[in-house]
Coordinates of C-alpha atoms and ligand atoms in Angstrom, one line a residue:
M264 CA 365.9 180.8 122.6
D265 CA 365.7 178.9 125.6
N266 CA 367.5 175.6 126.6
R267 CA 364.3 173.7 125.9
N268 CA 364.1 174.9 122.2
T269 CA 367.8 174.2 121.9
N270 CA 367.4 170.8 123.0
V271 CA 364.4 170.3 120.5
N272 CA 366.6 171.6 117.6
E273 CA 369.6 169.4 118.4
L274 CA 367.4 166.3 118.9
E275 CA 365.8 167.2 115.4
A276 CA 369.2 167.5 113.7
A277 CA 370.3 164.1 115.0
K278 CA 367.2 162.6 113.9
Q279 CA 367.7 163.9 110.5
L280 CA 371.2 163.0 110.2
E281 CA 370.4 159.4 111.1
I282 CA 367.9 159.3 108.3
I283 CA 370.3 160.8 105.9
N284 CA 372.7 158.0 106.7
E285 CA 370.1 155.3 106.3
L286 CA 369.4 156.7 102.9
K287 CA 373.2 156.9 102.2
V288 CA 373.4 153.1 103.0
S289 CA 370.4 152.3 100.6
F290 CA 371.6 154.4 97.7
E291 CA 375.2 153.1 98.1
Q292 CA 373.9 149.6 97.8
E293 CA 371.6 150.5 94.8
Y294 CA 374.8 152.2 93.3
E295 CA 377.0 148.8 93.7
K296 CA 374.0 147.1 91.8
T297 CA 373.5 149.4 89.0
G298 CA 377.0 151.3 88.9
K299 CA 375.0 154.6 88.4
R300 CA 374.9 157.3 90.9
K301 CA 371.6 159.1 91.1
T302 CA 371.6 162.7 89.9
Y303 CA 369.8 165.9 91.2
H304 CA 369.1 169.3 89.9
I305 CA 367.9 172.5 92.0
E306 CA 366.3 175.4 90.6
T307 CA 366.4 178.3 92.8
F308 CA 364.0 181.4 92.3
G309 CA 364.0 184.6 94.2
C310 CA 366.1 186.1 96.9
Q311 CA 369.5 185.4 98.7
M312 CA 367.6 183.7 101.4
N313 CA 366.4 181.2 98.9
S314 CA 369.8 180.9 97.4
R315 CA 371.2 180.0 101.0
D316 CA 368.3 177.5 101.5
S317 CA 369.2 175.8 98.1
E318 CA 372.7 175.3 99.7
K319 CA 371.5 173.6 102.6
I320 CA 369.1 171.4 100.4
S321 CA 372.2 170.6 98.1
G322 CA 374.1 169.6 101.3
I323 CA 371.7 167.2 102.3
L324 CA 371.3 165.5 98.9
K325 CA 375.0 165.2 98.4
Q326 CA 375.3 163.5 102.0
I327 CA 372.8 161.0 100.9
G328 CA 374.8 160.2 97.7
Y329 CA 373.1 162.2 94.9
V330 CA 375.5 163.8 92.6
E331 CA 374.5 167.4 91.3
T332 CA 373.8 168.0 87.6
D333 CA 373.1 171.1 85.7
T334 CA 370.2 169.6 83.7
E335 CA 366.5 169.1 84.7
N336 CA 366.7 165.6 83.2
A337 CA 367.9 164.4 86.6
D338 CA 366.6 161.5 89.3
F339 CA 365.6 164.3 91.6
V340 CA 364.5 167.7 90.5
L341 CA 363.8 170.3 93.2
Y342 CA 362.2 174.0 92.5
N343 CA 362.9 176.3 95.5
T344 CA 360.3 178.8 94.8
C345 CA 359.4 182.4 95.2
T346 CA 356.2 184.5 95.4
V347 CA 357.1 188.1 95.8
R348 CA 355.4 189.0 92.7
E349 CA 352.9 187.1 90.4
N350 CA 355.0 186.4 87.5
A351 CA 357.4 184.3 89.8
N352 CA 354.5 181.9 90.2
N353 CA 353.7 182.0 86.7
R354 CA 357.3 181.0 85.8
V355 CA 357.0 178.0 88.1
Y356 CA 353.8 176.6 86.8
G357 CA 355.1 177.1 83.2
R358 CA 358.2 175.1 84.1
L359 CA 356.3 172.3 85.9
G360 CA 354.5 171.4 82.8
Y361 CA 357.8 170.9 81.2
L362 CA 359.0 168.8 84.0
G363 CA 356.0 166.6 83.9
K364 CA 356.6 165.6 80.4
L365 CA 360.2 164.7 81.2
K366 CA 358.9 162.7 84.1
K367 CA 356.8 160.5 81.6
S368 CA 360.2 159.4 79.8
H369 CA 362.0 159.1 82.9
P370 CA 360.5 156.6 85.3
G371 CA 361.3 157.0 88.9
M372 CA 362.3 160.6 88.5
L373 CA 361.2 162.5 91.6
I374 CA 360.0 166.2 91.7
A375 CA 359.9 168.2 94.6
L376 CA 358.8 171.8 95.3
C377 CA 359.7 174.0 98.4
G378 CA 360.0 177.8 99.1
C379 CA 357.6 180.6 99.6
M380 CA 355.1 179.8 96.8
M381 CA 354.3 176.5 98.6
Q382 CA 353.4 178.2 101.8
E383 CA 350.4 179.6 100.0
A384 CA 347.3 177.3 100.5
Q385 CA 345.9 178.0 97.0
T386 CA 349.1 177.1 95.3
V387 CA 349.3 173.7 97.0
E388 CA 345.5 173.1 96.3
K389 CA 346.4 173.9 92.5
I390 CA 349.4 171.5 92.5
K391 CA 347.5 168.6 94.1
T392 CA 344.9 168.8 91.5
S393 CA 346.6 169.9 88.2
Y394 CA 350.3 168.6 88.8
R395 CA 349.7 165.2 90.5
F396 CA 353.2 164.2 89.2
V397 CA 354.8 166.3 91.9
D398 CA 356.2 164.1 94.5
I399 CA 357.2 166.2 97.5
I400 CA 355.8 169.6 98.7
F401 CA 357.5 171.4 101.5
G402 CA 357.9 175.0 102.9
T403 CA 360.3 177.6 103.9
H404 CA 360.2 176.4 107.9
N405 CA 361.1 172.7 107.6
I406 CA 364.1 172.8 104.8
F407 CA 366.0 170.6 107.3
K408 CA 363.5 168.0 107.0
L409 CA 364.1 166.9 103.4
A410 CA 365.7 163.6 103.9
E411 CA 362.8 162.5 106.0
L412 CA 360.3 163.8 103.4
L413 CA 362.4 161.8 100.8
Q414 CA 362.4 158.7 102.7
T415 CA 358.7 158.8 103.5
R416 CA 358.1 159.4 99.7
L417 CA 360.3 156.4 98.8
D418 CA 358.6 154.2 101.3
S419 CA 354.9 155.2 100.7
K420 CA 355.0 155.9 96.8
R421 CA 352.7 158.7 97.3
M422 CA 352.7 162.4 97.2
V423 CA 354.3 163.9 100.4
I424 CA 352.9 167.4 101.7
D425 CA 354.4 168.9 104.9
L426 CA 353.9 172.6 105.2
W427 CA 353.9 174.4 108.6
K428 CA 352.3 177.8 109.2
N429 CA 354.9 178.7 111.4
T430 CA 357.8 177.7 113.6
D431 CA 360.3 178.8 116.5
M432 CA 362.7 175.9 115.5
I433 CA 366.3 176.7 113.9
V434 CA 368.0 173.4 113.3
E435 CA 371.7 174.0 113.1
S436 CA 374.7 171.7 111.9
L437 CA 373.1 169.8 109.1
P438 CA 375.2 169.2 105.9
N439 CA 375.3 172.3 103.5
D440 CA 376.9 172.9 100.0
R441 CA 378.4 176.4 99.6
K442 CA 378.4 177.7 96.2
Y443 CA 381.7 179.7 96.7
S444 CA 384.7 178.9 98.6
F445 CA 385.7 182.6 99.4
K446 CA 382.3 184.4 100.1
A447 CA 379.4 183.0 102.0
G448 CA 375.9 183.9 102.9
V449 CA 375.1 183.5 106.6
N450 CA 371.6 183.6 108.1
I451 CA 371.4 185.7 111.2
M452 CA 367.4 185.6 111.6
F453 CA 364.5 184.4 109.7
G454 CA 360.9 185.7 109.2
C455 CA 359.6 189.2 109.2
N456 CA 357.1 191.1 111.6
N457 CA 357.0 194.1 109.6
F458 CA 354.0 193.4 107.6
C459 CA 354.3 195.9 104.9
S460 CA 350.8 196.1 103.2
Y461 CA 352.0 195.0 99.7
C462 CA 354.5 192.3 100.9
I463 CA 353.7 188.5 101.2
V464 CA 356.9 187.5 103.1
P465 CA 355.7 187.6 106.6
Y466 CA 352.8 185.3 105.7
V467 CA 355.4 182.9 103.9
R468 CA 358.4 183.2 106.0
G469 CA 356.7 183.4 109.6
R470 CA 357.6 185.3 112.7
E471 CA 361.0 186.8 113.2
R472 CA 363.3 184.6 115.1
S473 CA 367.1 185.3 115.6
R474 CA 369.8 182.6 115.6
E475 CA 372.0 182.5 118.8
A476 CA 374.8 184.7 118.3
Q477 CA 377.2 182.0 119.4
D478 CA 376.1 179.8 116.5
I479 CA 376.5 182.6 114.2
L480 CA 380.1 183.4 115.5
D481 CA 381.1 179.6 115.3
E482 CA 379.8 179.3 111.7
I483 CA 381.8 182.5 110.5
K484 CA 384.8 181.3 112.3
G485 CA 384.5 177.9 110.8
L486 CA 384.2 179.7 107.3
A487 CA 387.2 181.7 107.9
T488 CA 389.1 178.6 108.7
D489 CA 387.9 177.1 105.5
G490 CA 389.4 180.1 103.5
V491 CA 386.1 182.4 103.2
V492 CA 387.1 186.2 103.4
E493 CA 383.6 187.9 102.7
I494 CA 380.5 187.2 104.2
M495 CA 376.9 188.3 103.7
L496 CA 374.7 188.5 106.7
L497 CA 371.0 187.5 105.8
G498 CA 367.7 188.5 107.1
Q499 CA 364.6 190.1 105.9
N500 CA 365.4 193.0 108.3
V501 CA 368.8 192.5 109.9
N502 CA 368.3 195.6 112.3
S503 CA 365.8 193.5 114.2
Y504 CA 368.2 191.0 115.0
G505 CA 368.3 189.7 118.7
K506 CA 364.9 190.6 119.8
N507 CA 363.5 187.1 120.5
L508 CA 366.8 186.0 122.0
E509 CA 366.9 185.0 125.9
T510 CA 369.9 187.4 126.2
P511 CA 368.9 190.0 123.5
M512 CA 372.0 191.3 121.5
S513 CA 371.5 194.2 119.0
F514 CA 372.7 193.9 115.3
A515 CA 375.5 196.6 116.0
Q516 CA 376.7 194.5 118.9
L517 CA 376.7 191.5 116.8
L518 CA 378.7 193.1 114.0
I519 CA 381.4 194.3 116.6
E520 CA 381.7 190.5 117.5
I521 CA 381.8 189.4 114.0
E522 CA 384.6 192.2 113.0
K523 CA 387.1 190.5 115.7
I524 CA 387.0 187.0 113.6
E525 CA 390.5 186.7 112.0
G526 CA 390.4 185.7 108.3
I527 CA 387.1 187.6 107.6
E528 CA 388.2 190.7 105.6
R529 CA 384.7 192.0 104.3
I530 CA 381.2 192.0 105.9
R531 CA 378.0 192.7 104.0
F532 CA 374.4 192.6 105.2
M533 CA 371.1 192.5 103.7
T534 CA 368.3 193.9 104.5
S535 CA 368.2 197.1 106.4
H536 CA 364.7 198.4 107.1
P537 CA 365.0 202.2 107.3
K538 CA 362.4 202.4 110.2
D539 CA 365.1 201.0 112.8
L540 CA 368.4 201.6 111.4
S541 CA 370.1 202.7 114.7
D542 CA 372.6 205.2 115.4
D543 CA 374.8 202.5 117.0
L544 CA 374.7 200.7 113.7
I545 CA 375.7 203.8 111.8
D546 CA 378.7 204.4 114.3
V547 CA 379.7 200.7 113.9
M548 CA 379.7 201.1 110.1
K549 CA 381.7 204.3 110.5
N550 CA 384.2 202.7 112.7
S551 CA 384.6 199.3 111.0
K552 CA 387.7 198.2 108.8
K553 CA 385.6 195.3 107.5
I554 CA 381.9 196.5 106.8
C555 CA 381.7 197.0 103.0
K556 CA 380.9 200.6 101.8
H557 CA 377.6 199.5 100.3
L558 CA 374.2 199.7 102.0
H559 CA 370.9 198.4 100.4
L560 CA 368.1 200.7 102.0
P561 CA 364.8 200.1 100.4
V562 CA 362.6 203.3 100.3
Q563 CA 359.6 201.9 98.2
S564 CA 358.2 205.4 97.8
G565 CA 358.9 209.0 98.3
S566 CA 355.5 210.0 99.5
S567 CA 354.8 209.9 103.2
R568 CA 351.2 209.5 102.5
L569 CA 351.8 206.3 100.5
L570 CA 354.5 205.1 103.0
K571 CA 351.8 205.1 105.6
L572 CA 349.6 203.0 103.4
M573 CA 352.4 200.7 102.9
N574 CA 352.6 200.3 106.7
R575 CA 356.6 201.4 106.3
R576 CA 356.9 203.2 109.5
Y577 CA 358.8 206.1 108.3
T578 CA 358.3 209.3 106.6
K579 CA 360.2 210.9 103.3
E580 CA 361.6 213.3 105.7
S581 CA 363.0 210.7 108.5
Y582 CA 364.2 208.7 105.4
L583 CA 366.3 211.5 104.0
E584 CA 367.6 212.4 107.5
L585 CA 368.7 208.8 107.8
V586 CA 370.6 209.1 104.5
E587 CA 372.1 212.3 105.4
K588 CA 373.3 210.7 108.9
I589 CA 374.8 207.8 106.8
K590 CA 376.5 209.8 104.3
A591 CA 378.1 212.1 107.0
A592 CA 379.2 208.8 108.8
V593 CA 380.5 206.9 105.8
P594 CA 381.4 209.5 103.2
D595 CA 382.1 206.8 100.4
I596 CA 378.9 204.6 100.9
S597 CA 377.2 203.4 98.1
L598 CA 373.5 203.4 98.4
T599 CA 371.0 201.2 96.6
T600 CA 367.3 200.8 97.1
D601 CA 364.1 199.0 96.1
I602 CA 361.0 201.3 94.7
I603 CA 357.5 200.3 93.9
V604 CA 355.4 202.3 91.3
G605 CA 351.7 201.9 90.9
F606 CA 350.9 201.1 94.7
P607 CA 347.1 201.4 95.2
G608 CA 346.1 205.2 95.4
E609 CA 349.5 206.4 93.9
T610 CA 348.7 209.9 92.4
E611 CA 351.1 211.8 90.1
E612 CA 352.0 214.0 93.0
D613 CA 353.0 210.9 95.3
F614 CA 355.0 209.7 92.4
L615 CA 356.8 213.0 92.1
E616 CA 357.7 212.7 95.7
T617 CA 359.5 209.3 94.7
M618 CA 361.3 211.1 91.8
D619 CA 362.2 213.8 94.3
V620 CA 363.7 211.2 96.7
V621 CA 365.8 209.7 93.8
K622 CA 367.1 213.1 93.0
K623 CA 368.0 214.0 96.7
V624 CA 369.8 210.7 97.6
G625 CA 371.7 210.0 94.5
Y626 CA 371.5 206.1 94.3
D627 CA 374.1 204.2 92.8
S628 CA 371.4 201.9 91.5
A629 CA 367.9 200.9 92.4
F630 CA 365.7 197.8 91.9
T631 CA 362.5 199.2 90.5
F632 CA 359.2 197.3 90.5
I633 CA 355.5 197.7 89.4
Y634 CA 353.2 197.0 92.2
S635 CA 352.1 193.4 92.0
K636 CA 348.9 192.5 93.8
R637 CA 349.6 189.5 96.3
T638 CA 346.5 187.8 97.4
G639 CA 346.3 187.8 101.3
T640 CA 348.0 191.2 101.5
P641 CA 346.0 194.5 103.0
A642 CA 347.2 196.2 99.7
A643 CA 345.5 193.7 97.2
T644 CA 342.0 194.7 98.5
M645 CA 342.7 198.3 98.7
E646 CA 340.8 200.7 96.4
D647 CA 342.1 203.0 93.7
Q648 CA 344.4 200.1 92.2
V649 CA 346.5 201.9 89.6
E650 CA 345.8 201.3 85.9
E651 CA 348.7 199.5 84.3
P652 CA 349.3 201.9 81.6
V653 CA 349.8 204.7 84.2
A654 CA 352.0 202.5 86.3
M655 CA 354.2 201.6 83.1
E656 CA 354.5 205.3 82.1
R657 CA 355.8 206.1 85.5
F658 CA 358.0 203.3 85.8
D659 CA 359.7 204.1 82.6
R660 CA 360.1 207.8 83.9
L661 CA 361.6 206.3 87.2
L662 CA 364.1 204.1 85.3
K663 CA 365.3 207.2 83.4
E664 CA 365.7 209.1 86.7
V665 CA 367.6 206.2 88.4
Q666 CA 369.9 206.0 85.4
L667 CA 370.6 209.5 85.5
S668 CA 371.4 209.3 89.2
S669 CA 373.7 206.1 88.7
A670 CA 375.5 208.0 85.8
K671 CA 376.4 210.7 87.9
S672 CA 378.1 208.5 90.7
A673 CA 379.5 206.1 88.2
G674 CA 383.0 206.8 87.6
K675 CA 383.8 208.5 90.9
D676 CA 386.5 206.4 91.6
E677 CA 388.3 206.4 88.3
H678 CA 392.1 206.5 88.3
T679 CA 392.2 205.6 92.0
V680 CA 393.5 202.0 93.3
L681 CA 391.0 200.1 95.2
K682 CA 390.7 196.6 96.8
V683 CA 388.8 194.1 94.7
L684 CA 387.7 190.5 95.8
V685 CA 388.4 188.4 92.6
E686 CA 385.3 186.4 92.1
E687 CA 385.7 184.5 88.7
V688 CA 387.2 184.4 85.2
N689 CA 385.4 186.9 83.0
S690 CA 382.4 185.1 81.3
Q691 CA 382.9 187.2 78.0
D692 CA 386.9 187.2 77.8
P693 CA 388.9 184.3 79.6
N694 CA 391.9 186.7 79.6
L695 CA 390.2 188.7 82.2
L696 CA 389.3 188.4 85.9
T697 CA 386.0 189.9 87.6
G698 CA 385.9 191.0 90.9
R699 CA 383.9 193.3 93.4
L700 CA 384.7 196.5 95.0
S701 CA 383.8 197.1 98.6
N702 CA 380.9 199.4 97.2
N703 CA 379.7 196.2 95.3
L704 CA 380.7 197.5 91.7
L705 CA 382.4 195.0 89.2
V706 CA 385.7 195.4 88.0
H707 CA 387.2 193.5 85.1
F708 CA 391.1 193.1 84.7
P709 CA 393.6 191.1 83.3
G710 CA 395.0 188.3 85.8
E711 CA 395.5 184.7 86.5
S712 CA 392.7 182.6 87.7
E713 CA 394.8 181.7 90.8
L714 CA 393.9 185.2 92.3
I715 CA 390.2 184.1 92.5
G716 CA 389.0 184.2 96.3
K717 CA 391.9 186.8 96.8
I718 CA 391.4 190.5 97.7
V719 CA 393.9 192.3 95.4
E720 CA 394.6 196.0 94.6
V721 CA 393.5 197.3 91.3
Y722 CA 393.9 200.6 89.6
L723 CA 390.8 201.8 88.0
A724 CA 391.8 202.9 84.4
E725 CA 388.4 203.5 82.9
S726 CA 384.8 203.7 84.2
K727 CA 382.2 201.9 82.0
G728 CA 379.2 203.1 83.8
F729 CA 378.1 200.1 86.0
Y730 CA 381.6 198.7 86.1
Y731 CA 385.3 199.6 85.9
M732 CA 388.1 198.1 83.6
G733 CA 391.2 197.9 85.7
K734 CA 394.9 196.9 85.9
L735 CA 396.5 194.7 88.6
I736 CA 398.8 196.5 91.0
Ligands
SF4_173 S1 360.3 194.2 105.7 FE1 358.3 194.7 104.6 S2 359.1 194.4 102.5 FE2 360.5 193.5 103.9 S3 360.1 191.4 104.1 FE3 359.3 192.4 105.7 S4 357.1 192.9 105.3 FE4 358.2 192.6 103.2

């Protein structure tokens, strides 16, 4: 990113902070008059990128003077939407109807929509005509402008729509409100240039742009000072990190720099595309003391013919070779994946190739999906769309195979002592704490809540399949 861009971003951040302070003053005056603070509620749909964006939105709203509430009966309600599959859209339309009724009984209530679904032109047209009670619509590229859009809505009393097709802006140093005090998601890049033929993300999240390495390192040092011990590096494809920077830096090099930061004890990252997971990265994972023993490596299909139609740019053979290399370098690695069944043109032979990959890799778990047509993607107009009953029947068989594979690896650490990051008091049993192993599996064990946020040693007494029962050492 060149100096000109950096200046533009800094100017934009200063402008937004000024608007936040202006709104803060007017909210404070209103509070002095009414004695009531305005409330807000955010509903986040979809992936970790959206959860991270919602933390930024929450930070801006709190800075303005709103207080968070867990009910939608609030003065400001925002849906941060997802559009990766059709049903994600339908859920939002369903909930919007309820919000419209709520607004009738809550004059002055503001409703805002942002996120991936809003980047689709046909969606915005539908909201403008059928959900006129919505006040603010923005997308994935201009989250940082929320205060300005709110101010415009309050001044104009009209629906505000601000959608960008794309951007090269990365506006840093705006308020953000982290959900956890001990672990944090850190964006390292935005957008995706891969254009997998079934995926809507490149059309709604734009072109790849990486954050400056120094901004990422400074943010993580700040987090470590605040007591964060685990970070999750976020990007649609983290392997492509650094390509657009004036001084390119590879993801492997970035990890080496992050490893040096004191206070950070665990490093996770998501998502790695199999097409460009480098030997350097495998080496860094092998020699690292902090990178967690879990890698999410979406395969999507085991059929090289389908992988070509999906524009995934690897084959069944190269994927299996990569897995062997990773397992050789990090023997106790936990591998998880994403798999689509019912992709257009998928034959029984193609599907059996997918089942074969599941058997050969031995995933600890997998997110399995039935192909969902996304308007605007090449796959949506492909011939030989698979009949739903056929896709459902394959989905059931795949699920069984994945469960078989998980069951095989489940319990492999039973009767050993491993490090656990304590995350919360168990939701079912208040005498138990819940934490996560480096390989991302859950452990429940008796302990005091003061341990939340700490990394402790736990004896894994008993495997329960997808989690362990343990004893604090
Ligand atoms: S890598 Fe492919 S599946 Fe992942 S976000 Fe990019 S286009 Fe979508």
